[in-house]
PDB file of C-alpha atoms in Angstrom:
ATOM      1  CA  ARG A  24     123.379 108.011  91.224  1.00 75.00           C
ATOM      2  CA  VAL A  25     125.937 105.776  92.410  1.00 86.00           C
ATOM      3  CA  GLU A  26     127.597 103.458  90.048  1.00 87.00           C
ATOM      4  CA  VAL A  27     129.083 100.114  91.392  1.00 91.00           C
ATOM      5  CA  LYS A  28     132.441  98.216  89.134  1.00 89.00           C
ATOM      6  CA  ASN A  29     133.963  95.160  89.053  1.00 86.00           C
ATOM      7  CA  LEU A  30     131.314  92.973  89.875  1.00 91.00           C
ATOM      8  CA  ASN A  31     132.688  89.640  89.157  1.00 91.00           C
ATOM      9  CA  SER A  32     129.571  86.903  90.060  1.00 91.00           C
ATOM     10  CA  LEU A  33     125.377  86.900  90.162  1.00 92.00           C
ATOM     11  CA  LYS A  34     126.550  86.659  93.905  1.00 92.00           C
ATOM     12  CA  GLN A  35     128.937  89.692  94.096  1.00 92.00           C
ATOM     13  CA  ILE A  36     126.026  91.907  92.647  1.00 93.00           C
ATOM     14  CA  ILE A  37     123.096  90.798  94.401  1.00 92.00           C
ATOM     15  CA  GLN A  38     126.092  91.079  97.848  1.00 92.00           C
ATOM     16  CA  SER A  39     127.079  94.789  96.527  1.00 93.00           C
ATOM     17  CA  ALA A  40     123.295  96.149  95.592  1.00 92.00           C
ATOM     18  CA  GLU A  41     122.471  94.062  99.300  1.00 91.00           C
ATOM     19  CA  PHE A  42     124.817  97.469 101.006  1.00 92.00           C
ATOM     20  CA  GLU A  43     124.115  99.220  99.235  1.00 90.00           C
ATOM     21  CA  ALA A  44     120.242  99.655  99.768  1.00 90.00           C
ATOM     22  CA  LEU A  45     121.101  99.526 102.575  1.00 90.00           C
ATOM     23  CA  ARG A  46     123.835 101.835 102.485  1.00 91.00           C
ATOM     24  CA  GLN A  47     122.037 105.198 100.327  1.00 90.00           C
ATOM     25  CA  THR A  48     118.913 103.954 103.049  1.00 87.00           C
ATOM     26  CA  SER A  49     120.755 104.886 105.708  1.00 87.00           C
ATOM     27  CA  LEU A  50     122.123 107.823 104.648  1.00 87.00           C
ATOM     28  CA  ALA A  51     118.480 109.145 103.497  1.00 85.00           C
ATOM     29  CA  ILE A  52     117.135 109.085 106.645  1.00 85.00           C
ATOM     30  CA  GLU A  53     120.550 110.582 108.694  1.00 86.00           C
ATOM     31  CA  GLY A  54     119.334 113.152 105.765  1.00 84.00           C
ATOM     32  CA  THR A  55     123.008 113.035 103.663  1.00 86.00           C
ATOM     33  CA  PRO A  56     122.972 112.875 100.073  1.00 83.00           C
ATOM     34  CA  THR A  57     124.379 110.067  98.082  1.00 83.00           C
ATOM     35  CA  GLY A  58     125.823 112.428  95.581  1.00 81.00           C
ATOM     36  CA  ARG A  59     127.166 111.302  91.979  1.00 84.00           C
ATOM     37  CA  GLU A  60     130.121 108.502  92.079  1.00 88.00           C
ATOM     38  CA  THR A  61     131.943 105.309  91.727  1.00 89.00           C
ATOM     39  CA  ARG A  62     132.332 102.608  93.690  1.00 92.00           C
ATOM     40  CA  THR A  63     133.915  99.781  93.334  1.00 93.00           C
ATOM     41  CA  PHE A  64     132.406  95.472  95.671  1.00 92.00           C
ATOM     42  CA  ASP A  65     135.426  94.012  98.215  1.00 91.00           C
ATOM     43  CA  PRO A  66     134.401  90.554  98.015  1.00 89.00           C
ATOM     44  CA  LYS A  67     136.787  90.058 101.115  1.00 90.00           C
ATOM     45  CA  THR A  68     134.422  92.931 102.970  1.00 91.00           C
ATOM     46  CA  GLY A  69     131.153  92.469 101.275  1.00 89.00           C
ATOM     47  CA  LEU A  70     131.314  96.833 101.097  1.00 92.00           C
ATOM     48  CA  THR A  71     132.200  98.710  98.844  1.00 93.00           C
ATOM     49  CA  VAL A  72     134.206 101.347  98.461  1.00 92.00           C
ATOM     50  CA  LYS A  73     134.141 104.655  96.931  1.00 91.00           C
ATOM     51  CA  ILE A  74     136.534 105.418  94.239  1.00 90.00           C
ATOM     52  CA  ARG A  75     136.060 108.161  92.385  1.00 87.00           C
ATOM     53  CA  ASN A  76     133.429 111.422  92.716  1.00 85.00           C
ATOM     54  CA  LYS A  77     130.892 112.119  89.297  1.00 76.00           C
ATOM     55  CA  THR A  78     130.544 115.400  88.973  1.00 69.00           C
ATOM     56  CA  GLY A  79     127.738 115.224  85.732  1.00 60.00           C
ATOM     57  CA  ALA A  80     125.793 112.858  83.656  1.00 55.00           C
ATOM     58  CA  VAL A  81     129.253 113.187  81.252  1.00 58.00           C
ATOM     59  CA  ASP A  82     130.735 111.755  83.240  1.00 52.00           C
ATOM     60  CA  TYR A  83     128.668 108.464  83.273  1.00 54.00           C
ATOM     61  CA  ARG A  84     128.541 108.545  79.742  1.00 58.00           C
ATOM     62  CA  PHE A  85     124.928 109.001  79.305  1.00 54.00           C
ATOM     63  CA  MET A  86     123.409 109.538  75.266  1.00 59.00           C
ATOM     64  CA  PRO A  87     120.951 107.867  73.109  1.00 64.00           C
ATOM     65  CA  GLU A  88     122.057 105.032  71.660  1.00 68.00           C
ATOM     66  CA  PRO A  89     121.321 106.931  67.487  1.00 74.00           C
ATOM     67  CA  ASP A  90     119.435 103.791  65.966  1.00 79.00           C
ATOM     68  CA  LEU A  91     116.782 103.484  67.895  1.00 78.00           C
ATOM     69  CA  PRO A  92     113.343 105.953  66.965  1.00 81.00           C
ATOM     70  CA  PRO A  93     111.455 107.253  69.281  1.00 78.00           C
ATOM     71  CA  VAL A  94     108.182 105.831  70.401  1.00 78.00           C
ATOM     72  CA  ILE A  95     105.847 107.388  69.610  1.00 81.00           C
ATOM     73  CA  LEU A  96     101.933 106.409  71.491  1.00 78.00           C
ATOM     74  CA  ASP A  97      99.098 107.496  70.023  1.00 80.00           C
ATOM     75  CA  LYS A  98      96.186 106.560  68.823  1.00 81.00           C
ATOM     76  CA  TYR A  99      97.128 105.040  66.001  1.00 82.00           C
ATOM     77  CA  VAL A 100     100.070 102.839  67.920  1.00 80.00           C
ATOM     78  CA  LEU A 101      97.747 102.328  70.616  1.00 80.00           C
ATOM     79  CA  ASP A 102      94.101 101.475  68.948  1.00 82.00           C
ATOM     80  CA  LYS A 103      93.227 103.793  71.673  1.00 79.00           C
ATOM     81  CA  ASP A 104      92.360 107.707  71.806  1.00 79.00           C
ATOM     82  CA  THR A 105      94.138 107.605  75.325  1.00 79.00           C
ATOM     83  CA  LEU A 106      97.151 105.687  76.629  1.00 78.00           C
ATOM     84  CA  THR A 107      94.434 105.416  79.788  1.00 82.00           C
ATOM     85  CA  GLU A 108      91.829 103.632  77.488  1.00 84.00           C
ATOM     86  CA  PHE A 109      94.540 101.723  76.127  1.00 81.00           C
ATOM     87  CA  LEU A 110      95.942 100.616  79.904  1.00 82.00           C
ATOM     88  CA  GLU A 111      91.706  99.690  81.031  1.00 85.00           C
ATOM     89  CA  GLN A 112      92.506  96.645  78.763  1.00 85.00           C
ATOM     90  CA  LEU A 113      95.181  94.352  79.665  1.00 85.00           C
ATOM     91  CA  PRO A 114      94.479  92.137  81.692  1.00 86.00           C
ATOM     92  CA  GLU A 115      94.559  92.138  84.972  1.00 89.00           C
ATOM     93  CA  LEU A 116      98.148  91.507  86.934  1.00 90.00           C
ATOM     94  CA  PRO A 117      98.982  88.678  89.346  1.00 92.00           C
ATOM     95  CA  GLU A 118      99.477  90.417  91.844  1.00 92.00           C
ATOM     96  CA  GLU A 119      95.947  91.552  91.583  1.00 93.00           C
ATOM     97  CA  ALA A 120      94.948  88.857  90.470  1.00 94.00           C
ATOM     98  CA  THR A 121      95.451  87.021  93.785  1.00 95.00           C
ATOM     99  CA  THR A 122      94.507  89.660  95.773  1.00 96.00           C
ATOM    100  CA  ARG A 123      90.862  89.328  94.404  1.00 95.00           C
ATOM    101  CA  LEU A 124      90.846  85.971  94.618  1.00 95.00           C
ATOM    102  CA  MET A 125      91.361  86.450  98.036  1.00 95.00           C
ATOM    103  CA  ASN A 126      89.156  88.590  99.135  1.00 94.00           C
ATOM    104  CA  THR A 127      85.977  88.081  97.176  1.00 92.00           C
ATOM    105  CA  TYR A 128      86.266  84.576  97.059  1.00 93.00           C
ATOM    106  CA  PHE A 129      87.835  84.059 100.683  1.00 92.00           C
ATOM    107  CA  ILE A 130      90.501  81.398  99.893  1.00 94.00           C
ATOM    108  CA  SER A 131      94.181  81.336 101.006  1.00 94.00           C
ATOM    109  CA  GLU A 132      96.895  82.274  98.957  1.00 95.00           C
ATOM    110  CA  ALA A 133      98.470  78.524  98.134  1.00 94.00           C
ATOM    111  CA  SER A 134      95.104  78.440  96.122  1.00 94.00           C
ATOM    112  CA  ALA A 135      94.926  81.621  93.930  1.00 95.00           C
ATOM    113  CA  LEU A 136      98.324  81.519  93.416  1.00 94.00           C
ATOM    114  CA  ILE A 137      97.668  78.187  91.995  1.00 93.00           C
ATOM    115  CA  ILE A 138      94.489  79.745  89.704  1.00 94.00           C
ATOM    116  CA  ILE A 139      96.825  82.650  88.754  1.00 94.00           C
ATOM    117  CA  SER A 140      99.378  80.459  87.514  1.00 91.00           C
ATOM    118  CA  ASP A 141      97.387  79.226  84.302  1.00 89.00           C
ATOM    119  CA  ARG A 142      95.466  82.510  82.881  1.00 89.00           C
ATOM    120  CA  PRO A 143      92.134  81.213  81.535  1.00 91.00           C
ATOM    121  CA  ALA A 144      91.070  79.072  85.080  1.00 92.00           C
ATOM    122  CA  ILE A 145      90.590  82.347  86.337  1.00 94.00           C
ATOM    123  CA  ASN A 146      88.219  83.083  84.042  1.00 93.00           C
ATOM    124  CA  PHE A 147      86.759  79.578  84.809  1.00 93.00           C
ATOM    125  CA  TYR A 148      87.050  79.872  88.831  1.00 94.00           C
ATOM    126  CA  GLY A 149      84.982  82.887  88.501  1.00 94.00           C
ATOM    127  CA  LYS A 150      82.188  81.120  86.398  1.00 95.00           C
ATOM    128  CA  ALA A 151      81.870  77.759  88.433  1.00 94.00           C
ATOM    129  CA  VAL A 152      81.367  80.117  91.524  1.00 93.00           C
ATOM    130  CA  ALA A 153      78.927  81.966  89.695  1.00 91.00           C
ATOM    131  CA  THR A 154      77.401  79.225  88.549  1.00 92.00           C
ATOM    132  CA  CYS A 155      76.785  77.186  91.744  1.00 90.00           C
ATOM    133  CA  ARG A 156      75.089  79.864  93.640  1.00 87.00           C
ATOM    134  CA  ARG A 157      73.181  80.233  91.104  1.00 87.00           C
ATOM    135  CA  GLU A 158      72.524  76.490  91.709  1.00 87.00           C
ATOM    136  CA  LEU A 159      71.999  76.349  94.941  1.00 84.00           C
ATOM    137  CA  GLY A 160      70.347  79.996  94.874  1.00 79.00           C
ATOM    138  CA  GLN A 161      72.528  81.523  97.207  1.00 71.00           C
ATOM    139  CA  GLY A 162      72.115  85.703  97.181  1.00 65.00           C
ATOM    140  CA  ASP A 163      75.061  87.553  96.717  1.00 63.00           C
ATOM    141  CA  ASP A 164      75.152  88.961 100.689  1.00 66.00           C
ATOM    142  CA  ASP A 165      75.521  85.750 102.509  1.00 71.00           C
ATOM    143  CA  ASP A 166      79.286  84.475 103.095  1.00 74.00           C
ATOM    144  CA  ASP A 167      79.313  82.530 104.290  1.00 79.00           C
ATOM    145  CA  CYS A 168      78.270  80.546 101.883  1.00 78.00           C
ATOM    146  CA  MET A 169      80.107  81.874  99.576  1.00 81.00           C
ATOM    147  CA  LYS A 170      83.130  80.944 100.994  1.00 88.00           C
ATOM    148  CA  LYS A 171      82.469  77.605 101.483  1.00 89.00           C
ATOM    149  CA  VAL A 172      81.476  77.186  97.610  1.00 91.00           C
ATOM    150  CA  SER A 173      84.112  79.081  97.542  1.00 93.00           C
ATOM    151  CA  VAL A 174      86.256  77.200  99.229  1.00 93.00           C
ATOM    152  CA  ALA A 175      85.240  73.704  97.394  1.00 93.00           C
ATOM    153  CA  ILE A 176      85.382  74.962  94.297  1.00 94.00           C
ATOM    154  CA  SER A 177      89.414  75.864  94.884  1.00 94.00           C
ATOM    155  CA  ASN A 178      90.470  72.813  96.379  1.00 92.00           C
ATOM    156  CA  TRP A 179      87.927  71.560  93.115  1.00 91.00           C
ATOM    157  CA  LEU A 180      90.133  73.122  90.743  1.00 92.00           C
ATOM    158  CA  CYS A 181      93.510  72.959  92.400  1.00 89.00           C
ATOM    159  CA  ASN A 182      93.489  69.244  93.984  1.00 89.00           C
ATOM    160  CA  ASP A 183      91.393  67.943  91.047  1.00 85.00           C
ATOM    161  CA  LEU A 184      90.894  69.356  87.824  1.00 82.00           C
ATOM    162  CA  PHE A 185      93.918  70.260  87.787  1.00 79.00           C
ATOM    163  CA  ALA A 186      95.540  66.983  88.286  1.00 79.00           C
ATOM    164  CA  LEU A 187      93.659  65.342  86.255  1.00 79.00           C
ATOM    165  CA  ILE A 188      94.454  68.073  83.095  1.00 78.00           C
ATOM    166  CA  LYS A 189      98.885  67.207  84.501  1.00 78.00           C
ATOM    167  CA  GLU A 190      98.279  63.747  83.511  1.00 76.00           C
TER     168      GLU A 190
END
């Protein structure tokens, strides 16, 4: 664990974090342990400098917060029997939705990012593609037609429909 002190701005926080990431990565590659220490950031050089070693957690003053009770995730809190069941009901993460839209519907990352920016639009887009394919009589194995329909609908959704909604 490394603690960096005397950071006076957001810029210094970013610079010190970047430097420490590189420094600790190079130490890990060399097989040298980082150790527990306190460092300070020198804004003139952009480097962190070791101030002192820390020997234990006591030096870092890690203590439980007495006013915060422990969080117990049981079936009454989760409204499910297991944590896995609870996690399965959570909505899709933006990164996962972007990847799924790109891989399933063959649309660009830019279009996928626009669609996922509005959560209901994700479901709307999927239903619109399915409806168009059903109306056109396309089979599930026709990737070329899927691509054409999917791209056309994403263009309509991202360019035309979202523009009308903003007006």
